[in-house]
C-alpha positions as CSV (number, residue, x, y, z in Angstrom):
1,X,15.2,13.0,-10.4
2,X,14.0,10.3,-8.6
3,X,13.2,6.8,-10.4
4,X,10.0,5.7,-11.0
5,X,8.8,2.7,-8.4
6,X,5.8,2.2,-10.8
7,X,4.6,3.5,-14.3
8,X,0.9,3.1,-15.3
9,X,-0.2,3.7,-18.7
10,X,-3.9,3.9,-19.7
11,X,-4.7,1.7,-17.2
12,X,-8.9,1.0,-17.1
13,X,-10.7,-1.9,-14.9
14,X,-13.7,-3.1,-16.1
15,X,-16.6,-5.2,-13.6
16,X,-18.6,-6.4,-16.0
17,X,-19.9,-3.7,-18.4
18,X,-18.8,-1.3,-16.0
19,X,-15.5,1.0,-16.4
20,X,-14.7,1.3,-12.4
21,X,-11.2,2.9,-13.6
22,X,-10.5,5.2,-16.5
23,X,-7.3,5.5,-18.7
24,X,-5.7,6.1,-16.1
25,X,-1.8,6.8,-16.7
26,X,0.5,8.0,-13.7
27,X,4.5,7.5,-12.4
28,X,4.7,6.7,-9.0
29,X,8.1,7.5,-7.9
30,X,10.2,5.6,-5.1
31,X,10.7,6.6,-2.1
32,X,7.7,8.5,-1.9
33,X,4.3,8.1,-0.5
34,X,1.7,8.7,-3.3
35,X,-1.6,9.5,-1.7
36,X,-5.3,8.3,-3.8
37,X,-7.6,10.4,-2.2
38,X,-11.9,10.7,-3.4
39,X,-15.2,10.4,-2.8
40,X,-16.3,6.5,-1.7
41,X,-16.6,4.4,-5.1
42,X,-14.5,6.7,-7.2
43,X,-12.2,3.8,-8.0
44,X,-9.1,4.5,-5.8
45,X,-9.0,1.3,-4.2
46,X,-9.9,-0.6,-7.4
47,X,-7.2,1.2,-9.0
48,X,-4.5,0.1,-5.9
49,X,-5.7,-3.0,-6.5
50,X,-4.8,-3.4,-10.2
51,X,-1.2,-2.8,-8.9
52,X,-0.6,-6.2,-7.6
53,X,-3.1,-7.4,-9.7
54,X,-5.9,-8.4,-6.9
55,X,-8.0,-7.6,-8.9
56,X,-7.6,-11.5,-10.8
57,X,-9.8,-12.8,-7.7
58,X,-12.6,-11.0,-8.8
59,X,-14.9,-12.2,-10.6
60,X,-15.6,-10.7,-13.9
61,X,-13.3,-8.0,-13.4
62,X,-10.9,-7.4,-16.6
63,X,-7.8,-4.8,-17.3
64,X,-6.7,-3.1,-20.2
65,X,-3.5,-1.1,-20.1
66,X,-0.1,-1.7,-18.8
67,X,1.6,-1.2,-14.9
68,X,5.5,-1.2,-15.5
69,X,7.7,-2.2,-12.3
70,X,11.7,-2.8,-13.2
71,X,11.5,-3.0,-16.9
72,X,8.2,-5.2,-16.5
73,X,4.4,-5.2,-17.3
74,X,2.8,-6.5,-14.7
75,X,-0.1,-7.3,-16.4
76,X,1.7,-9.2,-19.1
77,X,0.4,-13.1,-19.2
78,X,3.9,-14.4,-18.5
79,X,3.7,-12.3,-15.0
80,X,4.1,-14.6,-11.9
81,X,1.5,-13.7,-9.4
82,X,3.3,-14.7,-6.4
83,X,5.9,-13.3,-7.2
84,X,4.5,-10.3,-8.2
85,X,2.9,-9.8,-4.8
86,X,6.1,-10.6,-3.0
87,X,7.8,-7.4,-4.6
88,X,4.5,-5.3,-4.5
89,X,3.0,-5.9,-0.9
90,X,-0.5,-4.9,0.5
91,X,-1.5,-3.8,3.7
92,X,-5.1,-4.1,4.1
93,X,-7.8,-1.8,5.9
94,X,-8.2,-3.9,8.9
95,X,-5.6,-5.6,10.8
96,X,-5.4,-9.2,8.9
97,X,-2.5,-11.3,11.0
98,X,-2.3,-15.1,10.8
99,X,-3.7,-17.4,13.6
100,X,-0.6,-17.7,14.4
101,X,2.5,-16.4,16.3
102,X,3.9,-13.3,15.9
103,X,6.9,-15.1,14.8
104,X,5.5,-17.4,12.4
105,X,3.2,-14.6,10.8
106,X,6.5,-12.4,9.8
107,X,8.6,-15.9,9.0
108,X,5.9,-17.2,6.6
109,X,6.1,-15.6,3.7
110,X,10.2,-16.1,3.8
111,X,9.6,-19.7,4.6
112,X,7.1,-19.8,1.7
113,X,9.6,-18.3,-0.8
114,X,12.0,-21.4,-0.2
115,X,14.0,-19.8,3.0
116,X,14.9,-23.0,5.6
117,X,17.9,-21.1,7.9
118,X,16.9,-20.8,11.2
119,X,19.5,-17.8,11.7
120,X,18.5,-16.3,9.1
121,X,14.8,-16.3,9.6
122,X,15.1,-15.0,13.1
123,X,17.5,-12.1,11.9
124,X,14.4,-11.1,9.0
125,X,11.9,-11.3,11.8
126,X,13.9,-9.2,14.3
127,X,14.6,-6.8,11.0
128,X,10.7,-6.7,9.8
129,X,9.7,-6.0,13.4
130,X,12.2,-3.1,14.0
131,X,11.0,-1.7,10.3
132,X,7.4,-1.8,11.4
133,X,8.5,-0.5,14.9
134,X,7.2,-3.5,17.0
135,X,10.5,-5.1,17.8
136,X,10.5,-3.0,21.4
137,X,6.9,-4.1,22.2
138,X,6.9,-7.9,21.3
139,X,10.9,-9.2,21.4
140,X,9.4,-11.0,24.8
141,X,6.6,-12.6,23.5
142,X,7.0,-14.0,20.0
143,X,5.6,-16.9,20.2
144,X,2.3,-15.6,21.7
145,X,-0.5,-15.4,19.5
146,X,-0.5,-12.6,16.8
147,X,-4.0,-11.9,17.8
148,X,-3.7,-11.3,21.3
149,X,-1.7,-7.8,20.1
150,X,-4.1,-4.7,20.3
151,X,-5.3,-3.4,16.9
152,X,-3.0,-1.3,16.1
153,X,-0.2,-3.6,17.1
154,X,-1.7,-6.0,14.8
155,X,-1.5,-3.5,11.8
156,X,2.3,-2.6,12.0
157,X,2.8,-6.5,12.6
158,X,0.7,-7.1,9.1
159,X,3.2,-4.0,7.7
160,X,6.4,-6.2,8.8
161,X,4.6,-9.3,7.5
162,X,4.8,-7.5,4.0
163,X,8.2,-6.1,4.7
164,X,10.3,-9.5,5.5
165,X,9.6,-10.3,2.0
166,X,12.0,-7.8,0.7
167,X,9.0,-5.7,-1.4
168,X,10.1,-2.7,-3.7
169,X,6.4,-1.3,-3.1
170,X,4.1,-1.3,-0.5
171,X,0.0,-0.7,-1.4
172,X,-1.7,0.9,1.8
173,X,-6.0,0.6,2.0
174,X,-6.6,3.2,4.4
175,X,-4.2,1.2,6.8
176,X,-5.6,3.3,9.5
177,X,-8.8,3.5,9.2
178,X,-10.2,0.5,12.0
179,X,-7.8,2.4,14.5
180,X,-7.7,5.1,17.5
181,X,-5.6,8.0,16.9
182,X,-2.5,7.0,18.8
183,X,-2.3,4.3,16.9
184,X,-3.1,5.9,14.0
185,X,-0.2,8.5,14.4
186,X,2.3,5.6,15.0
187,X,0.9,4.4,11.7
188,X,1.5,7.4,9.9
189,X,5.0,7.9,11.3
190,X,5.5,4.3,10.1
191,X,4.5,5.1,6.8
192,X,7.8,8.1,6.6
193,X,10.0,6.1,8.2
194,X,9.3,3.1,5.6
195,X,9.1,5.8,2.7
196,X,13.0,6.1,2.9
197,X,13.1,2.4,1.2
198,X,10.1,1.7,0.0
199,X,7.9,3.4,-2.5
200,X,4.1,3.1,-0.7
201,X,0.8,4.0,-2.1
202,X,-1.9,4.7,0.3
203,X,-5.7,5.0,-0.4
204,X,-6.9,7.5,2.6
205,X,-10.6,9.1,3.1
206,X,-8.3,11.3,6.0
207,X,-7.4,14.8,4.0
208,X,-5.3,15.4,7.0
209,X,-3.7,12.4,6.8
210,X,-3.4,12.5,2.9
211,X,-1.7,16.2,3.9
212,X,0.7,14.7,6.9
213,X,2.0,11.4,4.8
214,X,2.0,11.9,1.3
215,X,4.8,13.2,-1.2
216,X,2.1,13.3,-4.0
217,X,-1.5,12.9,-4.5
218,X,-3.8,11.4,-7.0
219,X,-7.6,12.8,-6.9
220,X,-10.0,10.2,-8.6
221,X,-13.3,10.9,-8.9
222,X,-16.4,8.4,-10.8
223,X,-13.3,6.0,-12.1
224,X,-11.5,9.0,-13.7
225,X,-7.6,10.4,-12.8
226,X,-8.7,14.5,-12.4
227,X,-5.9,15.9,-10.8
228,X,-2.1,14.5,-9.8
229,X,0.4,16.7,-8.1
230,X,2.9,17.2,-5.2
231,X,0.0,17.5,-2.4
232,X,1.7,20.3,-0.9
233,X,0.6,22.1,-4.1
234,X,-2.7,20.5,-4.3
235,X,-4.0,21.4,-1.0
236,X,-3.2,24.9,-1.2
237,X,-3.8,25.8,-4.8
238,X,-5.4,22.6,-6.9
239,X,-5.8,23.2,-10.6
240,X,-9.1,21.6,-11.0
241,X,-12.5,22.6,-9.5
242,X,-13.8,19.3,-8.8
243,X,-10.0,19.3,-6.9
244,X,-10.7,22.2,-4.7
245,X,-14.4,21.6,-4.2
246,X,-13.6,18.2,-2.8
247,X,-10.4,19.1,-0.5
248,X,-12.6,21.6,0.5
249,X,-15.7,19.7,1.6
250,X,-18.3,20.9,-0.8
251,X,-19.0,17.5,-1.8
252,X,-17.7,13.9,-1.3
């Protein structure tokens, strides 16, 4: 039995009046890849959001329910944001890297967190980069500008920006999305590789991708939690209609 990275119990996100996310309640296991796969403005990214709690920069956006990592609710007032988002990374849909090197975009966020050693900074950017399988491709040039990497360079570079901060969970918005397919398969062989230390969540719209990558998915549909099972099993026999009917393509 494999531990649970993160436990979510009756978790709803309110905008406003409106509930965006419903009672939801899952385990996410670690060292897995948990897929949140439905139909555009079902709530799966509002709902990946709530577990690092980006959702606080929202305006008028309020939670109700409880996200347990390592004995602790994140949502709990005493919760130190920061910190929080140092253990639960996010990789974003585009490519986001500093204006900076490619060096000083994986150093920051050790640097930030109190780390002065010049030794050991190199070392956690040579590790990060080898993680995110970059090392190969920019060992030459790391102090060149992050941004003159192509795109999907600049998205396994944003992966080992969220890696050199020693996360327990990584949070995935269709990290693939902005890219070709080459880069898009070294993204998704990223994503196992990384699976074997990390537990990762990814939001995908790709069924094939949600099929290749993930352990287990999570089918939300109109802010509800309909169906949640090993994917293998939900892509060849899902339990709910609205399941098959949207794997299927008959809506969404």
């Amino acid at each position: 039995m494999k531990k649970t990275g993160l436990d979510v119990k009756k978790l709803s996100v309110f905008y406003g009046q409106k509930e965006a996310v419903k009672q939801v309640s899952l385990d996410i296991a670690d060292r897995e890849v948990t897929a949140l796969i439905g139909p555009s403005g079902c709530g799966k990214s509002t709902f990946l959001r709530s577990l690092n709690r980006m959702n606080d920069l929202i305006g008028g956006a309020r939670i109700t329910g409880e996200v347990w990592i390592e004995g602790q609710n994140i949502n709990d007032p005493s919760v130190d944001v920061v910190l929080l988002r140092q253990k639960i990374g996010m990789v974003w849909q585009r490519p986001n890297p500093f204006h900076k090197s490619i060096y000083e975009n994986i150093a920051f966020g050790p640097r930030y967190h109190g780390l002065k050693n010049k030794a050991r900074l190199d070392e956690i950017v040579e590790q990060s980069l080898r993680k995110a399988a970059l090392w190969e491709e920019t060992k030459d040039r790391l102090h060149q500008s992050a941004l003159a990497l192509s795109g999907g360079q600049q998205q396994r570079l944003c992966i080992a920006r969220s890696i050199a901060v020693k996360p327990t969970v990584i949070l995935m918005d269709e990290p693939a999305s902005a890219l070709d397919p080459v880069s898009t398969a070294k993204i998704e062989e990223l994503i196992t590789e990384l699976k074997q230390e990390y537990c990762i969540v990814i939001v995908t719209h790709n069924m094939h991708q949600a099929a290749r990558v993930s352990d287990k998915t999570a089918f939300f549909y109109m802010g509800d939690l309909i169906e949640y099972d090993d994917t293998q099993q939900m892509f060849t026999n899902p339990k709910e209609k609205q399941t098959d009917d949207y794997i299927s393509g008959r809506f969404g």
